[in-house]
Amino acid sequence: NGQVLHSITPERLEIVKSMSGFVEESVLPILKPVEKCWQPNDFLPPPEDPDFLDMVRDLRERAANLPDDYLVVFAGDMITEEALPTYMTMLNTLDGCRDETGASK
């Protein structure tokens, strides 16, 4: 539709573009492949398992004595991991940061 939702000054756009080489050389090599990244549901019982409710009950019992600080961090990590595609979508609306496929190099 041609509408620009987020726009930056030409000077800032030039700064973003000038970082491309640094990102390619210094950041991309240290990124893990998607297949090796954990997802929050990797640590939960599979819902299709016939013993799912028993496993959830066991998990709740084991977690019952965790300090609130741990639960807050765990929930925050889960929210962050689950929301990463949303963050990427928002970042792709910024001038100079468009990666329409999510696979640009």
GROMACS .gro file of C-alpha atoms in nm:
model
  105
    1ASN     CA    1   0.000   0.000   0.000
    2GLY     CA    2   0.304   0.227   0.012
    3GLN     CA    3   0.227   0.359   0.360
    4VAL     CA    4   0.537   0.415   0.576
    5LEU     CA    5   0.454   0.322   0.935
    6HIS     CA    6   0.794   0.408   1.082
    7SER     CA    7   1.027   0.652   0.922
    8ILE     CA    8   1.372   0.772   1.016
    9THR     CA    9   1.578   1.061   0.899
   10PRO     CA   10   1.812   1.007   0.603
   11GLU     CA   11   2.109   1.042   0.840
   12ARG     CA   12   1.985   0.764   1.067
   13LEU     CA   13   1.900   0.547   0.768
   14GLU     CA   14   2.259   0.588   0.648
   15ILE     CA   15   2.384   0.474   0.991
   16VAL     CA   16   2.163   0.163   0.976
   17LYS     CA   17   2.286   0.083   0.624
   18SER     CA   18   2.649   0.139   0.728
   19MET     CA   19   2.614  -0.134   0.992
   20SER     CA   20   2.535  -0.401   0.733
   21GLY     CA   21   2.897  -0.511   0.689
   22PHE     CA   22   2.955  -0.533   1.064
   23VAL     CA   23   2.640  -0.741   1.112
   24GLU     CA   24   2.734  -0.977   0.828
   25GLU     CA   25   3.088  -1.025   0.959
   26SER     CA   26   3.037  -1.017   1.336
   27VAL     CA   27   2.678  -1.110   1.420
   28LEU     CA   28   2.559  -1.358   1.157
   29PRO     CA   29   2.843  -1.608   1.221
   30ILE     CA   30   2.750  -1.642   1.589
   31LEU     CA   31   2.376  -1.693   1.541
   32LYS     CA   32   2.251  -2.044   1.611
   33PRO     CA   33   2.052  -2.222   1.343
   34VAL     CA   34   1.679  -2.208   1.409
   35GLU     CA   35   1.671  -2.587   1.451
   36LYS     CA   36   1.903  -2.559   1.753
   37CYS     CA   37   1.710  -2.282   1.932
   38TRP     CA   38   1.489  -2.389   2.221
   39GLN     CA   39   1.121  -2.321   2.241
   40PRO     CA   40   0.924  -2.298   2.568
   41ASN     CA   41   0.713  -2.598   2.476
   42ASP     CA   42   1.035  -2.807   2.462
   43PHE     CA   43   1.017  -2.812   2.843
   44LEU     CA   44   0.651  -2.902   2.874
   45PRO     CA   45   0.484  -3.240   2.846
   46PRO     CA   46   0.344  -3.317   2.500
   47PRO     CA   47  -0.031  -3.246   2.506
   48GLU     CA   48  -0.105  -3.549   2.289
   49ASP     CA   49   0.044  -3.783   2.550
   50PRO     CA   50  -0.225  -3.986   2.729
   51ASP     CA   51  -0.055  -3.906   3.063
   52PHE     CA   52  -0.043  -3.532   2.989
   53LEU     CA   53  -0.254  -3.425   3.288
   54ASP     CA   54  -0.052  -3.641   3.526
   55MET     CA   55   0.273  -3.497   3.386
   56VAL     CA   56   0.140  -3.142   3.429
   57ARG     CA   57   0.038  -3.224   3.786
   58ASP     CA   58   0.391  -3.358   3.855
   59LEU     CA   59   0.546  -3.049   3.699
   60ARG     CA   60   0.329  -2.824   3.917
   61GLU     CA   61   0.427  -3.018   4.229
   62ARG     CA   62   0.798  -2.988   4.145
   63ALA     CA   63   0.759  -2.616   4.076
   64ALA     CA   64   0.549  -2.545   4.387
   65ASN     CA   65   0.852  -2.449   4.599
   66LEU     CA   66   1.031  -2.236   4.341
   67PRO     CA   67   1.079  -1.877   4.452
   68ASP     CA   68   0.857  -1.622   4.277
   69ASP     CA   69   1.169  -1.464   4.124
   70TYR     CA   70   1.238  -1.784   3.927
   71LEU     CA   71   0.880  -1.803   3.802
   72VAL     CA   72   0.885  -1.440   3.691
   73VAL     CA   73   1.208  -1.493   3.496
   74PHE     CA   74   1.078  -1.817   3.345
   75ALA     CA   75   0.752  -1.651   3.235
   76GLY     CA   76   0.944  -1.354   3.096
   77ASP     CA   77   1.173  -1.582   2.897
   78MET     CA   78   0.877  -1.773   2.758
   79ILE     CA   79   0.698  -1.454   2.657
   80THR     CA   80   1.011  -1.318   2.496
   81GLU     CA   81   1.083  -1.638   2.303
   82GLU     CA   82   0.724  -1.673   2.186
   83ALA     CA   83   0.710  -1.307   2.083
   84LEU     CA   84   1.034  -1.298   1.882
   85PRO     CA   85   0.851  -1.332   1.550
   86THR     CA   86   0.637  -1.033   1.654
   87TYR     CA   87   0.949  -0.830   1.733
   88MET     CA   88   1.101  -0.923   1.396
   89THR     CA   89   0.782  -0.821   1.217
   90MET     CA   90   0.790  -0.482   1.391
   91LEU     CA   91   1.159  -0.433   1.315
   92ASN     CA   92   1.094  -0.511   0.949
   93THR     CA   93   0.864  -0.209   0.931
   94LEU     CA   94   1.159   0.021   1.000
   95ASP     CA   95   1.329   0.190   0.709
   96GLY     CA   96   1.656   0.018   0.625
   97CYS     CA   97   1.565  -0.303   0.808
   98ARG     CA   98   1.331  -0.479   0.571
   99ASP     CA   99   1.377  -0.856   0.554
  100GLU     CA  100   1.054  -0.971   0.394
  101THR     CA  101   1.140  -1.341   0.390
  102GLY     CA  102   1.318  -1.360   0.725
  103ALA     CA  103   1.607  -1.521   0.539
  104SER     CA  104   1.788  -1.232   0.377
  105LYS     CA  105   2.164  -1.250   0.400
   0.00000   0.00000   0.00000
